[in-house]
CSV table of C-alpha atoms and ligand atoms in Angstrom, one decimal:
chain,number,residue,atom,x,y,z
V,38,MET,CA,3.9,-85.7,43.1
V,39,ALA,CA,5.8,-87.0,45.7
V,40,GLN,CA,6.6,-83.6,47.6
V,41,HIS,CA,9.8,-83.7,50.4
V,42,ASN,CA,9.2,-81.8,53.3
V,43,ILE,CA,11.6,-79.6,53.2
V,44,THR,CA,9.9,-76.3,54.5
V,45,ILE,CA,11.6,-74.0,51.5
V,46,SER,CA,9.8,-74.5,48.3
V,47,ARG,CA,11.7,-75.3,45.5
V,48,ALA,CA,11.7,-74.6,41.7
V,49,GLY,CA,12.1,-77.6,39.3
V,50,PHE,CA,12.8,-77.4,35.3
V,51,THR,CA,9.7,-77.3,33.6
V,52,SER,CA,10.6,-79.0,30.2
V,53,ALA,CA,12.1,-82.4,29.2
V,54,PHE,CA,14.3,-80.2,26.5
V,55,GLY,CA,14.9,-77.6,29.5
V,56,VAL,CA,16.3,-80.4,32.0
V,57,LEU,CA,18.8,-81.6,29.1
V,58,ALA,CA,20.1,-77.9,28.5
V,59,ALA,CA,20.8,-77.6,32.0
V,60,THR,CA,22.3,-80.7,32.6
V,61,LEU,CA,24.5,-80.2,29.4
V,62,GLY,CA,25.3,-76.7,30.8
V,63,SER,CA,26.9,-77.9,33.6
V,64,ALA,CA,28.5,-80.6,32.0
V,65,VAL,CA,30.1,-78.5,29.1
V,66,GLY,CA,32.6,-76.0,30.2
V,67,LEU,CA,36.4,-75.6,30.8
V,68,GLY,CA,36.8,-79.1,31.3
V,69,ASN,CA,36.0,-79.6,27.3
V,70,ILE,CA,38.0,-76.3,26.3
V,71,TRP,CA,40.7,-76.0,28.7
V,72,LYS,CA,41.4,-79.3,31.0
V,73,PHE,CA,40.6,-82.1,28.3
V,74,PRO,CA,43.4,-81.0,25.7
V,75,TYR,CA,45.7,-79.9,28.5
V,76,LEU,CA,45.8,-83.4,30.3
V,77,THR,CA,45.4,-85.2,27.0
V,78,GLY,CA,48.7,-83.5,25.8
V,79,ALA,CA,50.3,-84.0,29.4
V,80,ASN,CA,49.3,-87.5,29.5
V,81,GLY,CA,50.7,-88.7,26.3
V,82,GLY,CA,47.7,-88.3,23.7
V,83,ALA,CA,45.6,-91.4,22.6
V,84,GLY,CA,46.4,-93.5,25.2
V,85,PHE,CA,44.9,-91.1,27.9
V,86,LEU,CA,41.8,-90.9,25.6
V,87,LEU,CA,41.4,-94.3,25.3
V,88,VAL,CA,41.4,-95.0,29.3
V,89,TYR,CA,39.4,-91.6,29.9
V,90,VAL,CA,36.5,-93.1,27.2
V,91,LEU,CA,36.3,-96.2,29.0
V,92,ALA,CA,36.3,-94.8,32.3
V,93,THR,CA,33.2,-92.4,31.3
V,94,LEU,CA,31.4,-95.4,30.0
V,95,LEU,CA,32.3,-98.0,32.9
V,96,VAL,CA,32.1,-95.5,36.0
V,97,GLY,CA,31.0,-92.2,34.8
V,98,LEU,CA,27.8,-93.2,33.0
V,99,PRO,CA,26.2,-95.3,36.2
V,100,VAL,CA,27.3,-92.8,39.0
V,101,MET,CA,25.9,-90.0,36.9
V,102,ILE,CA,22.6,-92.0,36.5
V,103,ALA,CA,22.9,-93.0,40.3
V,104,GLU,CA,23.3,-89.3,41.5
V,105,ILE,CA,20.5,-87.9,39.6
V,106,THR,CA,18.1,-90.9,40.5
V,107,LEU,CA,18.8,-90.0,44.2
V,108,GLY,CA,18.8,-86.3,43.7
V,109,ARG,CA,15.2,-86.8,42.2
V,110,GLN,CA,14.0,-89.2,44.7
V,111,ALA,CA,14.8,-87.0,47.3
V,112,LYS,CA,14.4,-83.5,46.3
V,113,ALA,CA,16.5,-81.9,48.6
V,114,ASN,CA,20.5,-80.6,48.4
V,115,PRO,CA,22.8,-83.8,48.9
V,116,ILE,CA,23.2,-83.5,52.4
V,117,THR,CA,19.6,-83.5,53.2
V,118,ALA,CA,18.8,-86.2,50.3
V,119,LEU,CA,21.2,-88.6,51.8
V,120,GLN,CA,19.8,-88.4,55.3
V,121,ALA,CA,16.3,-88.7,54.0
V,122,LEU,CA,17.1,-92.1,51.7
V,123,ALA,CA,19.7,-93.6,54.1
V,124,PRO,CA,18.4,-95.5,57.3
V,125,LYS,CA,18.8,-93.5,60.7
V,126,ARG,CA,22.0,-92.8,62.1
V,127,GLN,CA,24.0,-94.2,59.0
V,128,PRO,CA,26.2,-91.0,57.8
V,129,TRP,CA,25.7,-91.3,54.3
V,130,TRP,CA,25.1,-87.6,54.3
V,131,LEU,CA,29.0,-87.3,54.5
V,132,ILE,CA,29.2,-87.8,50.8
V,133,GLY,CA,27.4,-84.4,50.4
V,134,ALA,CA,29.6,-83.0,53.0
V,135,ALA,CA,32.7,-83.9,51.1
V,136,GLY,CA,31.1,-82.9,47.6
V,137,MET,CA,30.7,-79.4,49.6
V,138,VAL,CA,34.4,-79.4,50.3
V,139,ALA,CA,35.4,-80.5,46.4
V,140,ALA,CA,33.0,-77.6,45.5
V,141,PHE,CA,35.1,-75.0,46.9
V,142,LEU,CA,38.7,-76.7,45.8
V,143,ILE,CA,36.7,-76.7,42.2
V,144,LEU,CA,35.6,-73.1,42.2
V,145,SER,CA,38.7,-72.1,43.5
V,146,PHE,CA,40.9,-73.2,40.3
V,147,TYR,CA,37.9,-72.7,37.9
V,148,SER,CA,37.1,-69.0,38.9
V,149,GLU,CA,41.2,-68.7,38.3
V,150,VAL,CA,40.6,-70.4,34.7
V,151,VAL,CA,37.7,-68.3,33.9
V,152,ALA,CA,39.6,-65.5,34.8
V,153,TRP,CA,42.1,-66.0,32.2
V,154,VAL,CA,39.4,-66.3,29.9
V,155,PHE,CA,37.8,-63.0,30.3
V,156,ALA,CA,41.4,-61.5,30.3
V,157,TYR,CA,41.6,-63.2,26.7
V,158,VAL,CA,38.5,-61.8,25.6
V,159,VAL,CA,40.2,-58.4,26.4
V,160,LYS,CA,43.5,-59.8,24.9
V,161,ALA,CA,41.8,-60.9,21.7
V,162,LEU,CA,39.9,-57.5,21.3
V,163,ARG,CA,43.3,-55.4,21.3
V,164,GLY,CA,44.6,-58.1,18.8
V,165,THR,CA,47.9,-58.3,20.6
V,166,ILE,CA,47.7,-62.0,20.6
V,167,LEU,CA,46.9,-62.9,17.3
V,168,SER,CA,50.1,-64.6,16.0
V,169,SER,CA,51.6,-67.9,15.1
V,170,ASP,CA,54.9,-67.3,17.0
V,171,ARG,CA,54.8,-69.3,20.3
V,172,GLN,CA,57.0,-66.5,21.5
V,173,VAL,CA,54.5,-64.2,21.2
V,174,THR,CA,51.5,-66.3,22.8
V,175,GLU,CA,53.4,-67.8,25.6
V,176,ALA,CA,55.0,-64.3,26.4
V,177,ALA,CA,51.3,-63.2,26.5
V,178,PHE,CA,50.0,-65.8,29.1
V,179,SER,CA,52.7,-65.8,30.9
V,180,ALA,CA,52.6,-62.0,31.7
V,181,LEU,CA,49.1,-62.7,32.3
V,182,ILE,CA,49.6,-65.1,34.9
V,183,SER,CA,52.9,-64.0,36.6
V,184,ASP,CA,51.0,-60.8,37.8
V,185,PRO,CA,49.9,-61.1,40.8
V,186,LEU,CA,47.4,-58.3,40.7
V,187,GLN,CA,45.9,-59.0,37.4
V,188,SER,CA,45.3,-62.7,38.4
V,189,LEU,CA,43.7,-61.7,41.4
V,190,LEU,CA,41.4,-58.5,40.0
V,191,TRP,CA,40.4,-60.5,37.2
V,192,GLN,CA,39.0,-63.6,39.5
V,193,TRP,CA,37.3,-61.3,41.9
V,194,GLY,CA,36.0,-59.8,39.0
V,195,VAL,CA,34.6,-63.2,37.6
V,196,LEU,CA,33.5,-63.8,41.5
V,197,VAL,CA,31.4,-60.5,41.7
V,198,PHE,CA,29.7,-61.2,38.3
V,199,ILE,CA,28.8,-64.7,39.0
V,200,GLY,CA,27.6,-63.7,42.2
V,201,GLY,CA,25.7,-61.0,40.3
V,202,ILE,CA,23.6,-63.4,38.3
V,203,LEU,CA,23.0,-65.3,41.5
V,204,LEU,CA,21.7,-62.4,43.3
V,205,LEU,CA,20.0,-60.9,40.7
V,206,GLY,CA,18.0,-64.1,40.3
V,207,VAL,CA,18.6,-64.2,36.7
V,208,THR,CA,20.1,-67.8,36.9
V,209,LYS,CA,17.2,-68.5,34.4
V,210,GLY,CA,18.0,-65.9,32.1
V,211,ILE,CA,21.5,-66.6,31.7
V,212,GLU,CA,20.7,-70.5,31.2
V,213,ALA,CA,18.3,-69.6,28.5
V,214,LEU,CA,21.1,-67.5,26.9
V,215,THR,CA,23.6,-70.3,27.3
V,216,LYS,CA,21.0,-72.6,25.6
V,217,LYS,CA,21.1,-70.0,22.6
V,218,LEU,CA,24.6,-69.6,22.4
V,219,MET,CA,25.9,-73.2,23.0
V,220,PRO,CA,25.5,-74.3,19.3
V,221,LEU,CA,27.2,-71.4,18.2
V,222,LEU,CA,30.4,-72.5,20.2
V,223,PHE,CA,29.8,-75.7,18.5
V,224,LEU,CA,29.8,-74.2,15.0
V,225,LEU,CA,33.3,-72.3,16.3
V,226,LEU,CA,34.9,-75.4,17.0
V,227,LEU,CA,34.2,-77.2,14.0
V,228,LEU,CA,35.5,-74.2,11.8
V,229,LEU,CA,38.9,-74.5,14.4
V,230,CYS,CA,38.6,-78.1,13.3
V,231,ALA,CA,38.7,-77.4,9.6
V,232,VAL,CA,41.4,-74.9,9.7
V,233,SER,CA,43.4,-76.9,12.0
V,234,LEU,CA,43.7,-80.1,9.5
V,235,SER,CA,44.1,-78.0,6.9
V,236,LEU,CA,47.7,-77.0,8.7
V,237,ASP,CA,50.9,-79.0,7.4
V,238,LYS,CA,51.2,-81.5,10.8
V,239,ALA,CA,47.8,-82.3,11.0
V,240,ALA,CA,48.6,-85.7,10.4
V,241,GLN,CA,51.2,-85.8,13.7
V,242,GLY,CA,48.5,-83.7,15.5
V,243,LEU,CA,46.1,-86.6,14.6
V,244,ALA,CA,48.1,-89.6,15.5
V,245,PHE,CA,48.8,-88.0,18.8
V,246,LEU,CA,45.6,-87.7,19.7
V,247,PHE,CA,44.2,-90.9,18.0
V,248,ASN,CA,47.1,-93.7,17.9
V,249,PRO,CA,47.6,-94.9,21.5
V,250,ASP,CA,51.1,-95.8,22.5
V,251,PHE,CA,50.2,-98.0,25.4
V,252,SER,CA,53.6,-97.5,27.0
V,253,LYS,CA,52.6,-94.1,28.0
V,254,ILE,CA,49.4,-95.5,30.4
V,255,THR,CA,50.9,-95.6,33.9
V,256,ALA,CA,48.9,-95.8,36.8
V,257,SER,CA,48.8,-92.1,37.5
V,258,VAL,CA,47.6,-91.4,34.0
V,259,VAL,CA,44.6,-93.9,34.5
V,260,LEU,CA,44.0,-92.3,37.7
V,261,THR,CA,44.2,-88.5,36.0
V,262,ALA,CA,41.7,-89.9,33.4
V,263,MET,CA,39.3,-91.6,35.8
V,264,GLY,CA,39.0,-88.2,37.4
V,265,LEU,CA,38.6,-86.2,34.0
V,266,ALA,CA,35.8,-88.3,33.5
V,267,PHE,CA,34.1,-87.2,37.2
V,268,PHE,CA,35.1,-83.5,36.4
V,269,LYS,CA,33.8,-83.8,33.0
V,270,LEU,CA,30.0,-85.1,34.0
V,271,SER,CA,29.9,-82.8,37.2
V,272,ILE,CA,29.9,-86.0,39.3
V,273,GLY,CA,31.1,-87.1,42.6
V,274,MET,CA,30.1,-83.5,44.2
V,275,GLY,CA,26.7,-83.4,44.4
V,276,THR,CA,25.9,-81.1,41.3
V,277,MET,CA,24.2,-83.6,39.5
V,278,MET,CA,22.5,-84.8,42.5
V,279,THR,CA,21.3,-80.9,43.0
V,280,TYR,CA,20.3,-80.9,39.6
V,281,GLY,CA,18.4,-84.0,39.6
V,282,SER,CA,16.2,-82.7,42.7
V,283,TYR,CA,15.0,-80.1,39.9
V,284,PHE,CA,14.4,-83.0,37.5
V,285,ARG,CA,10.9,-83.7,36.4
V,286,ASP,CA,9.1,-87.1,37.7
V,287,ASP,CA,8.3,-88.0,34.1
V,288,GLN,CA,12.1,-87.2,32.6
V,289,ASN,CA,14.0,-90.5,31.4
V,290,ILE,CA,16.9,-90.0,33.3
V,291,PRO,CA,19.3,-92.9,31.5
V,292,LYS,CA,18.3,-91.5,28.3
V,293,THR,CA,18.9,-87.6,29.2
V,294,THR,CA,22.5,-88.9,30.8
V,295,LEU,CA,23.3,-90.7,27.8
V,296,GLN,CA,22.6,-87.6,25.2
V,297,VAL,CA,24.5,-85.2,27.9
V,298,MET,CA,27.7,-88.0,28.0
V,299,SER,CA,27.7,-87.9,24.2
V,300,ALA,CA,27.4,-84.3,23.3
V,301,ASP,CA,30.0,-83.8,26.3
V,302,LEU,CA,32.7,-86.2,24.9
V,303,CYS,CA,31.8,-84.5,21.0
V,304,VAL,CA,32.5,-81.3,22.3
V,305,SER,CA,35.9,-82.4,23.6
V,306,MET,CA,37.0,-83.8,20.9
V,307,LEU,CA,36.5,-81.3,18.7
V,308,ALA,CA,38.4,-79.2,21.1
V,309,GLY,CA,41.1,-81.8,20.9
V,310,ILE,CA,41.2,-82.1,17.3
V,311,ALA,CA,41.3,-78.1,17.0
V,312,ILE,CA,44.4,-77.9,19.2
V,313,PHE,CA,46.6,-80.6,18.6
V,314,PRO,CA,47.4,-80.5,14.4
V,315,ALA,CA,48.2,-76.9,15.7
V,316,VAL,CA,50.7,-77.9,18.5
V,317,PHE,CA,52.7,-79.8,16.0
V,318,THR,CA,52.7,-77.6,13.1
V,319,PHE,CA,53.9,-74.2,15.2
V,320,GLY,CA,56.1,-75.9,17.2
V,321,PHE,CA,54.2,-76.0,20.9
V,322,ALA,CA,54.6,-78.6,23.6
V,323,PRO,CA,51.5,-81.0,23.9
V,324,ALA,CA,52.7,-81.1,27.4
V,325,ALA,CA,52.8,-77.5,28.0
V,326,GLY,CA,50.1,-77.9,31.0
V,327,PRO,CA,47.3,-75.6,31.6
V,328,ALA,CA,48.8,-72.8,29.3
V,329,LEU,CA,48.3,-75.2,26.4
V,330,VAL,CA,44.6,-73.6,24.9
V,331,PHE,CA,45.4,-70.0,25.8
V,332,ILE,CA,48.8,-70.3,23.7
V,333,THR,CA,47.5,-72.4,21.0
V,334,ILE,CA,43.9,-71.3,20.1
V,335,PRO,CA,45.6,-67.9,19.0
V,336,ALA,CA,48.0,-69.5,16.5
V,337,VAL,CA,44.9,-71.4,14.6
V,338,PHE,CA,43.0,-68.0,14.6
V,339,SER,CA,46.0,-66.2,13.1
V,340,GLN,CA,45.4,-68.5,9.9
V,341,ILE,CA,42.0,-67.7,8.9
V,342,PRO,CA,40.3,-64.4,7.5
V,343,MET,CA,38.9,-62.3,10.1
V,344,GLY,CA,40.6,-64.2,12.9
V,345,GLN,CA,40.6,-61.6,14.9
V,346,ALA,CA,36.9,-61.1,15.2
V,347,LEU,CA,36.4,-65.0,15.5
V,348,MET,CA,38.7,-65.5,18.3
V,349,VAL,CA,37.1,-62.7,20.1
V,350,ALA,CA,33.9,-64.9,19.6
V,351,PHE,CA,35.6,-67.8,20.6
V,352,PHE,CA,36.8,-66.3,24.3
V,353,VAL,CA,33.0,-65.0,24.8
V,354,LEU,CA,31.4,-68.3,23.8
V,355,ALA,CA,34.1,-70.2,26.0
V,356,ALA,CA,33.3,-67.4,28.9
V,357,VAL,CA,29.4,-68.2,28.6
V,358,ALA,CA,30.2,-72.1,28.7
V,359,ALA,CA,32.4,-71.4,31.9
V,360,THR,CA,29.7,-69.2,33.4
V,361,GLY,CA,27.2,-71.9,33.1
V,362,ALA,CA,29.4,-74.9,34.5
V,363,MET,CA,30.5,-72.3,37.3
V,364,LEU,CA,26.7,-71.4,38.0
V,365,SER,CA,26.2,-75.4,38.3
V,366,LEU,CA,29.3,-75.9,40.7
V,367,MET,CA,27.7,-72.8,43.1
V,368,GLU,CA,24.7,-73.9,43.3
V,369,VAL,CA,25.8,-76.8,45.7
V,370,PRO,CA,27.5,-74.9,48.5
V,371,VAL,CA,24.7,-72.0,48.0
V,372,VAL,CA,21.6,-74.7,48.4
V,373,ILE,CA,23.4,-76.2,51.2
V,374,PHE,CA,23.5,-73.0,53.3
V,375,HIS,CA,20.4,-72.1,51.9
V,376,GLU,CA,18.9,-75.2,53.0
V,377,ARG,CA,21.1,-76.2,56.2
V,378,LEU,CA,22.1,-73.1,57.8
V,379,GLY,CA,18.5,-71.2,56.9
V,380,LEU,CA,20.3,-68.3,55.4
V,381,SER,CA,18.4,-66.7,52.6
V,382,ARG,CA,19.7,-67.2,49.1
V,383,PRO,CA,21.1,-64.1,48.7
V,384,LYS,CA,23.2,-64.4,52.0
V,385,ALA,CA,24.1,-67.9,50.7
V,386,THR,CA,25.4,-66.7,47.9
V,387,LEU,CA,27.4,-63.6,49.6
V,388,LEU,CA,28.9,-66.4,52.1
V,389,THR,CA,29.8,-68.5,49.2
V,390,ILE,CA,31.4,-65.9,47.0
V,391,PHE,CA,33.1,-64.2,50.3
V,392,LEU,CA,34.5,-67.8,51.0
V,393,LEU,CA,35.6,-68.0,47.3
V,394,ALA,CA,37.5,-65.1,47.3
V,395,ILE,CA,39.8,-65.7,50.2
V,396,LEU,CA,40.4,-69.6,49.3
V,397,GLY,CA,40.5,-68.7,45.3
V,398,SER,CA,42.9,-66.1,45.6
V,399,GLY,CA,45.3,-69.0,47.1
V,400,CYS,CA,45.0,-70.5,43.4
V,401,ALA,CA,45.1,-66.8,41.5
V,402,LEU,CA,48.5,-65.9,43.2
V,403,SER,CA,50.0,-69.7,42.4
V,404,ASN,CA,52.1,-68.7,39.6
V,405,SER,CA,53.3,-65.4,41.3
V,406,THR,CA,53.5,-64.4,44.7
V,407,LEU,CA,52.7,-68.2,45.9
V,408,ALA,CA,55.0,-69.8,43.1
V,409,ASP,CA,57.3,-71.4,45.7
V,410,PHE,CA,54.5,-72.3,48.3
V,411,LYS,CA,54.1,-76.0,47.8
V,412,LEU,CA,52.4,-78.8,49.5
V,413,PHE,CA,53.3,-82.0,48.2
V,414,GLY,CA,55.1,-80.9,45.4
V,415,LEU,CA,52.1,-78.9,43.7
V,416,ASN,CA,51.3,-75.3,43.9
V,417,LEU,CA,47.6,-74.5,45.4
V,418,PHE,CA,46.2,-74.6,41.6
V,419,ASP,CA,47.7,-77.5,40.8
V,420,LEU,CA,46.8,-79.6,44.6
V,421,PHE,CA,43.3,-77.9,44.4
V,422,ASP,CA,42.8,-79.5,41.3
V,423,PHE,CA,44.3,-82.8,42.1
V,424,VAL,CA,42.7,-83.3,45.5
V,425,SER,CA,39.2,-82.9,43.9
V,426,SER,CA,39.5,-84.5,40.5
V,427,ASN,CA,41.5,-87.5,41.9
V,428,ILE,CA,40.5,-88.1,45.1
V,429,ILE,CA,37.1,-86.5,46.5
V,430,LEU,CA,35.0,-86.9,43.3
V,431,PRO,CA,36.0,-90.6,42.7
V,432,ALA,CA,35.8,-91.3,46.1
V,433,ASP,CA,32.0,-89.7,46.6
V,434,GLY,CA,31.5,-92.1,43.3
V,435,ILE,CA,32.2,-95.1,45.4
V,436,PHE,CA,30.3,-94.2,47.8
V,437,ILE,CA,27.5,-93.2,45.7
V,438,ALA,CA,27.5,-96.4,44.0
V,439,LEU,CA,28.0,-98.2,47.4
V,440,PHE,CA,25.2,-96.6,48.9
V,441,ILE,CA,22.6,-97.5,46.0
V,442,GLY,CA,24.1,-101.2,45.5
V,443,TRP,CA,24.4,-102.7,49.4
V,444,VAL,CA,22.0,-99.9,51.1
V,445,TRP,CA,19.3,-98.6,48.7
V,446,GLY,CA,18.7,-101.8,46.6
V,447,ILE,CA,17.7,-103.1,43.5
V,448,ASP,CA,13.8,-102.4,43.9
V,449,ASN,CA,14.1,-98.7,45.0
V,450,PHE,CA,16.8,-98.2,42.1
V,451,ARG,CA,14.5,-100.0,39.5
V,452,SER,CA,11.6,-98.5,40.6
V,453,ALA,CA,13.2,-94.7,40.7
V,454,VAL,CA,14.9,-95.5,37.2
V,455,SER,CA,11.9,-96.6,35.6
V,456,ASN,CA,9.6,-93.5,36.9
V,457,ARG,CA,7.5,-95.8,38.7
V,458,GLY,CA,7.5,-98.5,35.8
V,459,GLN,CA,6.3,-96.3,33.3
V,460,LEU,CA,9.4,-96.6,31.3
V,461,HIS,CA,10.2,-100.1,30.4
V,462,ASN,CA,14.3,-100.0,30.9
V,463,ARG,CA,14.3,-103.0,33.6
V,464,SER,CA,17.3,-104.8,32.1
V,465,LEU,CA,18.7,-101.7,31.9
V,466,SER,CA,18.5,-100.5,35.4
V,467,GLN,CA,19.7,-104.0,36.4
V,468,GLY,CA,22.8,-103.5,34.5
V,469,VAL,CA,23.1,-100.3,35.9
V,470,PHE,CA,22.8,-101.7,39.4
V,471,PHE,CA,25.1,-104.5,38.7
V,472,LEU,CA,27.8,-102.1,37.5
V,473,LEU,CA,27.0,-99.8,40.9
V,474,ARG,CA,27.0,-102.7,43.1
V,475,TYR,CA,30.3,-104.6,41.9
V,476,VAL,CA,32.3,-103.0,39.0
V,477,SER,CA,32.2,-99.4,39.6
V,478,PRO,CA,33.1,-99.3,43.4
V,479,LEU,CA,36.1,-102.1,42.9
V,480,LEU,CA,37.5,-99.9,40.0
V,481,ILE,CA,37.5,-96.8,41.3
V,482,LEU,CA,39.3,-97.8,44.5
V,483,LEU,CA,41.8,-99.6,42.7
V,484,VAL,CA,42.3,-97.1,39.8
V,485,MET,CA,42.9,-94.8,43.3
V,486,LEU,CA,44.8,-97.2,45.4
V,487,LYS,CA,47.3,-97.6,42.3
V,488,GLY,CA,47.5,-94.1,41.0
V,489,LEU,CA,48.1,-92.8,44.6
V,490,LYS,CA,50.7,-95.4,44.9
V,491,LEU,CA,49.1,-96.9,48.1
V,492,PHE,CA,48.9,-100.3,46.8
F,726,LIG,N1,31.8,-80.5,34.0
F,726,LIG,C1,32.1,-79.0,34.2
F,726,LIG,C2,33.3,-78.5,33.0
F,726,LIG,O1,33.4,-79.6,32.3
F,726,LIG,C3,32.7,-78.7,35.5
F,726,LIG,C4,31.8,-78.8,36.6
F,726,LIG,C5,30.4,-78.2,36.5
F,726,LIG,C6,32.0,-79.8,37.7
F,726,LIG,N2,30.2,-78.6,38.0
F,726,LIG,C7,31.0,-79.5,38.7
F,726,LIG,C8,33.0,-80.4,37.9
F,726,LIG,C9,30.8,-80.7,39.4
F,726,LIG,C10,33.1,-81.3,39.1
F,726,LIG,C11,31.8,-81.5,39.6
F,726,LIG,O2,33.9,-77.5,33.0
């Protein structure tokens, strides 16, 4: 087995199923339950969904395979990995460095959304939000986000919680727990879909989600959909490269990628089907933005027996899914601080948490104290989200694709993807290579230039 010559020993995933579960644990998170529905609602529904699926297939899939393959090949953090694989003095490691910046931006707002989920567990327990009256659920959400102290304390609570998991070294235990609980989240989403589909205006919700209005697909909608595809698959930031570095040498990378992508898409669709019928039935605005899930879900639960208990379960499971995704996001800066700066893992974790408590508070206060502080017309929460998802992740994607397509080359790629010839996937790896060399970089670049109105 190839052993990379970094002095720090690396633990790896031990079984093929473990690899799948961990990768899925990173992909499935608030991106499915919170971001996907809110962006679909804000960007016109079915047309957005269609572009999102296309972006996932044409760009997301090849880039994800690329990232995992590079990570497994180098068995190191993204910066060291690219230094090791690139010819001397070519600065491809900057991909890893940019990814680390994206990690901090994403974690800053992601930790705040996780904070809302945690706060909603408590609200659900108290029973105050179980209502189909939009006034009630909207008021509850805005009371939370416009209270600076609550927003901040919940966020720091989340950071301490996640930091604790990492410091206690119980990440494996948490991942095992996540693995067991995920099917429950899936079942609960199925139940929510059934309830939602029985509502009065279910047909209208489904039409919004599945019947595209092509006039709503503008360049910036396309960019947002592509950014979501990156965000959903945890690519363009080094997460998948880092996870790839823990992959076993006999793992079938394209197969795992395809499974993760399909399951991830499935969970997003279920969230969409659970939410949009309720949006139309109870008169919410599809374009309510980040609030959408938090105001709609209580209305759906208010329609069923034991709704309160089930809603508690829902937010607990959402918190579990979010924790898994957040651990994978934190893994990138922690491993980089650990392997590059020589800090011990606990010190690297503390440094990451400390930096996030500062940077993240800007996002926590975006709807209260700092509501009027705007750059490019966006508050810090939206700005961090925009810059990471719509600029850094896709840009990193371009360079990962270019690196494989034009520097690393077909022979290295084919050999790595086929596990040194053990898998017979020659035409598959050639197809992916073609996409990486010609299609993905151009497509991403075009979408970015148009979407950012630079062209
Ligand atoms: N994919 C996760 C979600 O949907 C979030 C996430 C985890 C992520 N790791 C990432 C996003 C790396 C971008 C890059 O919730």
